[in-house]
mmCIF file of C-alpha atoms in Angstrom:
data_model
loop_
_atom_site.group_PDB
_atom_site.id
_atom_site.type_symbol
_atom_site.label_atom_id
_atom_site.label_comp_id
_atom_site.label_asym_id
_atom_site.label_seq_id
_atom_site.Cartn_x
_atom_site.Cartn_y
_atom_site.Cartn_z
ATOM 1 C CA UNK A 1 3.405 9.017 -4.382
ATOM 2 C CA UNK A 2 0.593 7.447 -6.497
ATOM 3 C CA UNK A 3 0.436 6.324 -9.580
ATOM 4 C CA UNK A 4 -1.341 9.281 -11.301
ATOM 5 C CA UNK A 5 1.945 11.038 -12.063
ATOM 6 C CA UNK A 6 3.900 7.499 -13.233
ATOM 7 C CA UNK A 7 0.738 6.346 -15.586
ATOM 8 C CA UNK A 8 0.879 10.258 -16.770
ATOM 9 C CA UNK A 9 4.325 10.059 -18.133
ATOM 10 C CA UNK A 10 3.425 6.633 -19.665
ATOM 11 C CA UNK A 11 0.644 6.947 -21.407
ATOM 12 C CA UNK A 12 2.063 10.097 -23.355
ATOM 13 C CA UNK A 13 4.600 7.276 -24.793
ATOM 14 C CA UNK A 14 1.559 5.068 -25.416
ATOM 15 C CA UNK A 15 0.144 7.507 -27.360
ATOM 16 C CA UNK A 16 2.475 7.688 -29.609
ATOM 17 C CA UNK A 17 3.172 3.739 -30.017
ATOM 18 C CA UNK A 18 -0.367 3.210 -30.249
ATOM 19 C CA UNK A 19 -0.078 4.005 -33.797
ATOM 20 C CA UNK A 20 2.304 1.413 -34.971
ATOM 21 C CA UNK A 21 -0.539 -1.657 -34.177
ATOM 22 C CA UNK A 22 2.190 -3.355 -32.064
ATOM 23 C CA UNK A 23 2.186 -5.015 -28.864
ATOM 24 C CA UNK A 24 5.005 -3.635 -27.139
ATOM 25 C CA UNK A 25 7.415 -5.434 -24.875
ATOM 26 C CA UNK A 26 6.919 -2.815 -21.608
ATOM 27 C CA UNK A 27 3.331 -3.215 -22.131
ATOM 28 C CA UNK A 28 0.288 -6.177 -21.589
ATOM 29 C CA UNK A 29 -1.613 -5.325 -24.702
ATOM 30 C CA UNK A 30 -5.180 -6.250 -24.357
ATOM 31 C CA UNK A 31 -7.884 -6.003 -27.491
ATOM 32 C CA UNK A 32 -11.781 -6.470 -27.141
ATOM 33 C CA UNK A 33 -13.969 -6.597 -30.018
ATOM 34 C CA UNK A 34 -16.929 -6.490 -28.390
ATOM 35 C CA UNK A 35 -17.096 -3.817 -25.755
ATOM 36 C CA UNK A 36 -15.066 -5.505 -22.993
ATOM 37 C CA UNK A 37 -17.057 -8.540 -22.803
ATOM 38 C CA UNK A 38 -14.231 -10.677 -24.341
ATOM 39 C CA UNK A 39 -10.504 -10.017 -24.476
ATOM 40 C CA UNK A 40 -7.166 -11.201 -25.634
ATOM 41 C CA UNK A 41 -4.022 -10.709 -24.760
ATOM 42 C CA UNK A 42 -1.600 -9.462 -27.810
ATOM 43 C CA UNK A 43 1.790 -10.955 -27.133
ATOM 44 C CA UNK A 44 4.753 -8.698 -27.450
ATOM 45 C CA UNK A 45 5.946 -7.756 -31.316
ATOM 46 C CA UNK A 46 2.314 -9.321 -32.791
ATOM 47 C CA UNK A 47 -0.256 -6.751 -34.202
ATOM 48 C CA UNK A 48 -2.769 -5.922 -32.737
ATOM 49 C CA UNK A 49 -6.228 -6.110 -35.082
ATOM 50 C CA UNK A 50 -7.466 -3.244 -36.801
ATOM 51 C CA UNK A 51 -10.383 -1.509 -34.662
ATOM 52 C CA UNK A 52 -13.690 -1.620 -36.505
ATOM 53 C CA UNK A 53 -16.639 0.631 -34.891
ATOM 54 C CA UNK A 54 -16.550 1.831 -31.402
ATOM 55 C CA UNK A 55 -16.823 -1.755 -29.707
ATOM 56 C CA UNK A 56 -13.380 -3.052 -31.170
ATOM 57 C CA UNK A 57 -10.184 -1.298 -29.293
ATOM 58 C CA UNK A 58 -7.176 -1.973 -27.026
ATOM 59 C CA UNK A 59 -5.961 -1.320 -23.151
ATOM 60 C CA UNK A 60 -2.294 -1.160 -22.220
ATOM 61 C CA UNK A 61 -1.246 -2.257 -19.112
ATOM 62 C CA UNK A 62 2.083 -1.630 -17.299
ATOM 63 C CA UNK A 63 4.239 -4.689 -17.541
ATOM 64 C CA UNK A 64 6.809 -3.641 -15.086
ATOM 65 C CA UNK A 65 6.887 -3.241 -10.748
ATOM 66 C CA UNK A 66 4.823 0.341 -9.947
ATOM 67 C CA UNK A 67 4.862 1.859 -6.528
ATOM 68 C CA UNK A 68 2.342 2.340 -3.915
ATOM 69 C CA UNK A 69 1.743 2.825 -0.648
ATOM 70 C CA UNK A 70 -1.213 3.861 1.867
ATOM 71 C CA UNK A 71 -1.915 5.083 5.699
ATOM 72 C CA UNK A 72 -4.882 3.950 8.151
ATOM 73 C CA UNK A 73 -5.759 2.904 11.752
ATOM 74 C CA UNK A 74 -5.903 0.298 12.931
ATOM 75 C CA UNK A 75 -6.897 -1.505 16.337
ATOM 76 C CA UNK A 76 -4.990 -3.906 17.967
ATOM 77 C CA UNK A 77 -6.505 -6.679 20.976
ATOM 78 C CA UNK A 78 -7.931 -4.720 23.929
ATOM 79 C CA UNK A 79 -8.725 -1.590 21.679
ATOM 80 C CA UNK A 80 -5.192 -0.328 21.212
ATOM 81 C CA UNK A 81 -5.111 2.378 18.197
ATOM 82 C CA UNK A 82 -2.363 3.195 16.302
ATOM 83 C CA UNK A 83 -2.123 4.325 12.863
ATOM 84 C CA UNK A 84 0.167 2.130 10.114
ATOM 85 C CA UNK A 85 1.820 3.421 7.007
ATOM 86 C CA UNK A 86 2.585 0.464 4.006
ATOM 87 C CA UNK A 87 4.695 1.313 0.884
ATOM 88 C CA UNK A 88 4.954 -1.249 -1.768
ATOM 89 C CA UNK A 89 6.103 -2.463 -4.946
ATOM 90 C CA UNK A 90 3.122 -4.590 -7.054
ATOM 91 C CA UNK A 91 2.905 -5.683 -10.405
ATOM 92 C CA UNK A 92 0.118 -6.671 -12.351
ATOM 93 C CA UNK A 93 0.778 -10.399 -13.035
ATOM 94 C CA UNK A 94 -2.322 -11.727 -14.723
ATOM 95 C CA UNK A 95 -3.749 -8.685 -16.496
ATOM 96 C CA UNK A 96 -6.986 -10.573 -17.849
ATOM 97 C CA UNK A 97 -7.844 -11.243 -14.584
ATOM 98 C CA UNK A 98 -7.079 -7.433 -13.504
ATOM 99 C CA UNK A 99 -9.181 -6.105 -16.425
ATOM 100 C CA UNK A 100 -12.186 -8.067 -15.521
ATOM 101 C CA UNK A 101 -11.792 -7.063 -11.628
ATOM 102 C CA UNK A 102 -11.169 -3.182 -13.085
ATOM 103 C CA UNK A 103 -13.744 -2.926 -15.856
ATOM 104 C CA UNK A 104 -13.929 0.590 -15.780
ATOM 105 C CA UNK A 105 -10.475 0.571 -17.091
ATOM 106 C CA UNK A 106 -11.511 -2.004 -20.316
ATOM 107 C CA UNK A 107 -13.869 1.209 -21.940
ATOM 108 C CA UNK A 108 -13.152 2.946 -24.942
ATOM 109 C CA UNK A 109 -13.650 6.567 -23.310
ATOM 110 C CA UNK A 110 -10.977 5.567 -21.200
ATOM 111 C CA UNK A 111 -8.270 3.958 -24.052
ATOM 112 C CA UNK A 112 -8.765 7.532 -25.414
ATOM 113 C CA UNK A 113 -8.439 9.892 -22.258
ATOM 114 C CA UNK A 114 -5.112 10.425 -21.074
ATOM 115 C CA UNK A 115 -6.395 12.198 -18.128
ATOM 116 C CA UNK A 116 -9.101 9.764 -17.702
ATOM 117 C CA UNK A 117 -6.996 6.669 -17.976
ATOM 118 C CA UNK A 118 -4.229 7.893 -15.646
ATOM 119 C CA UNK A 119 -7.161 8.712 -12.971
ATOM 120 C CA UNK A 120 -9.055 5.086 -13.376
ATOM 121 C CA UNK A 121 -5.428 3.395 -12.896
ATOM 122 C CA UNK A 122 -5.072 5.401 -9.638
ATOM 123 C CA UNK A 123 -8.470 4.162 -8.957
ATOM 124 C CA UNK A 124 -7.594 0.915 -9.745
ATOM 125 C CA UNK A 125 -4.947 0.919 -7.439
ATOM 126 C CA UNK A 126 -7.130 2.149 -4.894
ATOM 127 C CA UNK A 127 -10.224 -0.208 -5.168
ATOM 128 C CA UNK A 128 -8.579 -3.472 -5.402
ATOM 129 C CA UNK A 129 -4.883 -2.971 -3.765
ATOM 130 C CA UNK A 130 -5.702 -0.902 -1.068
ATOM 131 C CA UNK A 131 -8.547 -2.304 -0.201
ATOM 132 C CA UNK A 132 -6.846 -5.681 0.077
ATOM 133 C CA UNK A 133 -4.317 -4.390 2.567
ATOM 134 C CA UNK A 134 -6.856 -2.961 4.380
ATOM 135 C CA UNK A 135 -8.971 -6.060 5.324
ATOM 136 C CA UNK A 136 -6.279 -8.275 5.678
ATOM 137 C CA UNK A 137 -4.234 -5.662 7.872
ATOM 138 C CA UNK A 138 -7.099 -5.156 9.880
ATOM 139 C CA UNK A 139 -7.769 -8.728 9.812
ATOM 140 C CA UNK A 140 -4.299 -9.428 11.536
ATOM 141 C CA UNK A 141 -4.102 -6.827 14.374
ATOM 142 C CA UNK A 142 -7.373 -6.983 15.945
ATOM 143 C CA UNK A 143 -5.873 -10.308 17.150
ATOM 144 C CA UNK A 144 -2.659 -9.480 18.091
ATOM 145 C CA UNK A 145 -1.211 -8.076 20.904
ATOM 146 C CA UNK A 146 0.664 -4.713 20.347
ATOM 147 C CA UNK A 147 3.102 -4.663 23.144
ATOM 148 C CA UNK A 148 4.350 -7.693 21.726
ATOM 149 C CA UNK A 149 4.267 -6.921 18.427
ATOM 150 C CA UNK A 150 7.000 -8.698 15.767
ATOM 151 C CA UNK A 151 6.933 -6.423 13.062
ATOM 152 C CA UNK A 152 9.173 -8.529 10.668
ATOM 153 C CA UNK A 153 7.010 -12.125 11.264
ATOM 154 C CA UNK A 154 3.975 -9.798 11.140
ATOM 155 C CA UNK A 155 5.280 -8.069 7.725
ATOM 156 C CA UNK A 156 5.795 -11.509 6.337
ATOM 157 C CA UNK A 157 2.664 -12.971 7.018
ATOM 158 C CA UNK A 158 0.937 -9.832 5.653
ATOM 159 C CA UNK A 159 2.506 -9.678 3.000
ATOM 160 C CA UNK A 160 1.654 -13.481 2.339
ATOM 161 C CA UNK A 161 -2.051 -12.995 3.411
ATOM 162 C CA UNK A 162 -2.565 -9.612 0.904
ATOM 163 C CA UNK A 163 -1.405 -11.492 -2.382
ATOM 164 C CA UNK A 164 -3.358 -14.391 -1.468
ATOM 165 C CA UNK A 165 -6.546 -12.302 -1.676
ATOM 166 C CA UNK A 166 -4.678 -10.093 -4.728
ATOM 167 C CA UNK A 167 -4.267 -13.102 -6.588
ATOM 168 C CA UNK A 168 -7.479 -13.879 -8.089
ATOM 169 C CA UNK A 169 -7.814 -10.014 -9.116
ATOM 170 C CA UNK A 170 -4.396 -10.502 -11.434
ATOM 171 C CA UNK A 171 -1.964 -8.351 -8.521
ATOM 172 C CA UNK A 172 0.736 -9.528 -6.672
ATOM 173 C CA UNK A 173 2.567 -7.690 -3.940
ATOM 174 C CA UNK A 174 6.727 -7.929 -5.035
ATOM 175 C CA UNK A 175 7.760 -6.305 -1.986
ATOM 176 C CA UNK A 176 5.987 -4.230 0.915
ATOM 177 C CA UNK A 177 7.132 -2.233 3.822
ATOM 178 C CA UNK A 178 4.599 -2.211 7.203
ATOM 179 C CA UNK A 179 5.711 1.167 10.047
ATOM 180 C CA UNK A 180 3.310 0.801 13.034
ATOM 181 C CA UNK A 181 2.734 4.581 14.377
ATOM 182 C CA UNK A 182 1.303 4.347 17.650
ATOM 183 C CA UNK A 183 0.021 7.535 19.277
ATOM 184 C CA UNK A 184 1.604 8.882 22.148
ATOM 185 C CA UNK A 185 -0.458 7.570 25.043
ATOM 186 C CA UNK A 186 -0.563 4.247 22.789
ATOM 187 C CA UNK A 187 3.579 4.297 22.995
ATOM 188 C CA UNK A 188 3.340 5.045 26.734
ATOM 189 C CA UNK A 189 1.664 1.601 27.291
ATOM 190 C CA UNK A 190 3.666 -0.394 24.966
ATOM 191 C CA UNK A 191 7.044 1.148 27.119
ATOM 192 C CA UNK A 192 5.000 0.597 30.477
ATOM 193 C CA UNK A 193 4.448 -3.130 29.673
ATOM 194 C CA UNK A 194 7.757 -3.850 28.090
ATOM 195 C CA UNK A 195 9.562 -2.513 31.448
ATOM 196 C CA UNK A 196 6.269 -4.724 33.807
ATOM 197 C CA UNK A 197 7.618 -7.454 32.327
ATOM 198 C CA UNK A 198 11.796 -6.793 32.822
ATOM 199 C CA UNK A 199 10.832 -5.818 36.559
ATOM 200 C CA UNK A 200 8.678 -9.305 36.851
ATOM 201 C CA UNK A 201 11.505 -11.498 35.642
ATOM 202 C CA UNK A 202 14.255 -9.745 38.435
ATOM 203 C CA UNK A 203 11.736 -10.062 40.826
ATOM 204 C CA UNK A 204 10.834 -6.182 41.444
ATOM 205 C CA UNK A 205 7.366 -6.324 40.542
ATOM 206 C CA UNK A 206 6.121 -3.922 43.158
ATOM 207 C CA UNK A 207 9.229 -1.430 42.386
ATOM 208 C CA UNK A 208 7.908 -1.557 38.779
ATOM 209 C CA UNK A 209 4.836 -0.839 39.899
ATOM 210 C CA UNK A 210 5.624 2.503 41.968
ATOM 211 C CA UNK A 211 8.082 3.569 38.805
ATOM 212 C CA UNK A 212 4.800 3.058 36.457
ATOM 213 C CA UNK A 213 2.664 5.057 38.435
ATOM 214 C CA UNK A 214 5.152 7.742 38.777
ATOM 215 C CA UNK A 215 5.822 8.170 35.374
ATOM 216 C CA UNK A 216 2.401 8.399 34.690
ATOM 217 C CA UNK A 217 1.399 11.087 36.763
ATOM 218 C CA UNK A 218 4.905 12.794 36.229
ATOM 219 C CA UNK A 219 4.563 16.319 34.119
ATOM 220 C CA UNK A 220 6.551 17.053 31.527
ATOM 221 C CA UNK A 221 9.119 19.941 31.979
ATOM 222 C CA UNK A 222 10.887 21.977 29.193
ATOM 223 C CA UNK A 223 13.778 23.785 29.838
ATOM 224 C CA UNK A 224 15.148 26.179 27.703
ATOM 225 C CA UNK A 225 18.769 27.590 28.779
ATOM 226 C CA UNK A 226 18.910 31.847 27.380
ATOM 227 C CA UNK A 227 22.673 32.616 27.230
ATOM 228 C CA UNK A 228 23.564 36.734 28.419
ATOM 229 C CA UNK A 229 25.698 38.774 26.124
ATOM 230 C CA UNK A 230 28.636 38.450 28.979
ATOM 231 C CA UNK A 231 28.620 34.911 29.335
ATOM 232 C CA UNK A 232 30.375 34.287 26.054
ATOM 233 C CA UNK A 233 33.117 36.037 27.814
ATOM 234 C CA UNK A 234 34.001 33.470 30.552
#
């Protein structure tokens, strides 16, 4: 799920609150008067300043954990492929910082677009979130090895690596899941070398080798038992 439908049901409450002039406590309430060059952040319960012209106006941002989550391949030492599905949990931590990396968010078409706002948040998401996980996953597995891959040290140091680069851009990673989805023939590898290595250490390398080869070539056989009428009679 992305965050279209989320910031969709929020910003119909915004709507309505916007009218009051206060910051509100579920909210990072930022106000330019000057066409997003400069901003400040409203602290929860102040008022926010009267807008004056079209350059003067304010940007809510969600001051709570949102959801996310994003599928890609990936290649692993010695061209391995697999695809790898991440789900997270991120808030936006340092929103002056995430309004200057998102500027298309900090525009006054956008304060006053529903639609338009929802869509720039899931593009938000998107350009700076995604995008992070994507380097530094990518970053990470073409040096690994996949048959011996640790996915809870690996998860970890992700997840370490991702809001290191998020961090300048005002995001920060709460919690994150990593599922490595290797392809079939991919699988087959990562099974073949897991079983190399049992046979090496009892001393059966050559047996291992034989089984290996065997399986490989071996075809794959369905069988699918049809029951008669009179054999429910037995």
């Amino acid at each position: 799920m992305r965050l279209f439908a989320l910031v969709s049901i929020l910003l119909a409450l915004i709507s309505s609150l916007t009218g009051c002039g206060k910051a509100h406590s579920n909210m990072q309430t930022l106000y330019t008067s000057d066409c997003g060059v400069n901003w400040k952040l409203i602290s929860p319960g102040e008022t926010v300043p009267s807008t004056v012209g079209t350059c003067s106006y304010r940007v809510d941002i969600p001051d709570y954990q949102m959801p996310g989550d994003t599928r890609f391949k990936v290649t692993f030492l010695h061209k391995a492929v697999a695809d790898v599905e991440i789900s997270y949990e991120y808030e936006i931590s340092e929103p002056m910082k995430f309004i200057q990396e998102a500027k298309f968010l900090g525009s006054q078409g956008a304060t006053d677009d529903q639609v338009k706002l929802a869509a720039q948040f899931e593009q938000a998401e998107n350009s700076i979130i995604d995008k992070s996980i994507r380097e530094e996953t990518t970053n990470l597995t073409q040096e690994a090895q996949i048959d011996e891959f640790d996915q809870a040290k690996f998860e970890k140091t992700l997840q370490e690596k991702i809001n290191a680069s998020l961090s300048p851009r005002g995001v920060h990673l709460k919690s994150m899941t990593f599922v490595l989805l290797p392809g079939p023939q991919t699988q087959l590898a990562i099974d073949t070398a897991s079983a190399m290595k049992v046979y090496a250490s009892n001393g059966l390398t050559e047996l291992g080798q034989k089984m290996a080869i065997a399986r490989a070539g071996a075809a794959t056989v369905n069988v699918t038992n049809v029951m008669k009428p009179d054999d429910n009679k037995k």
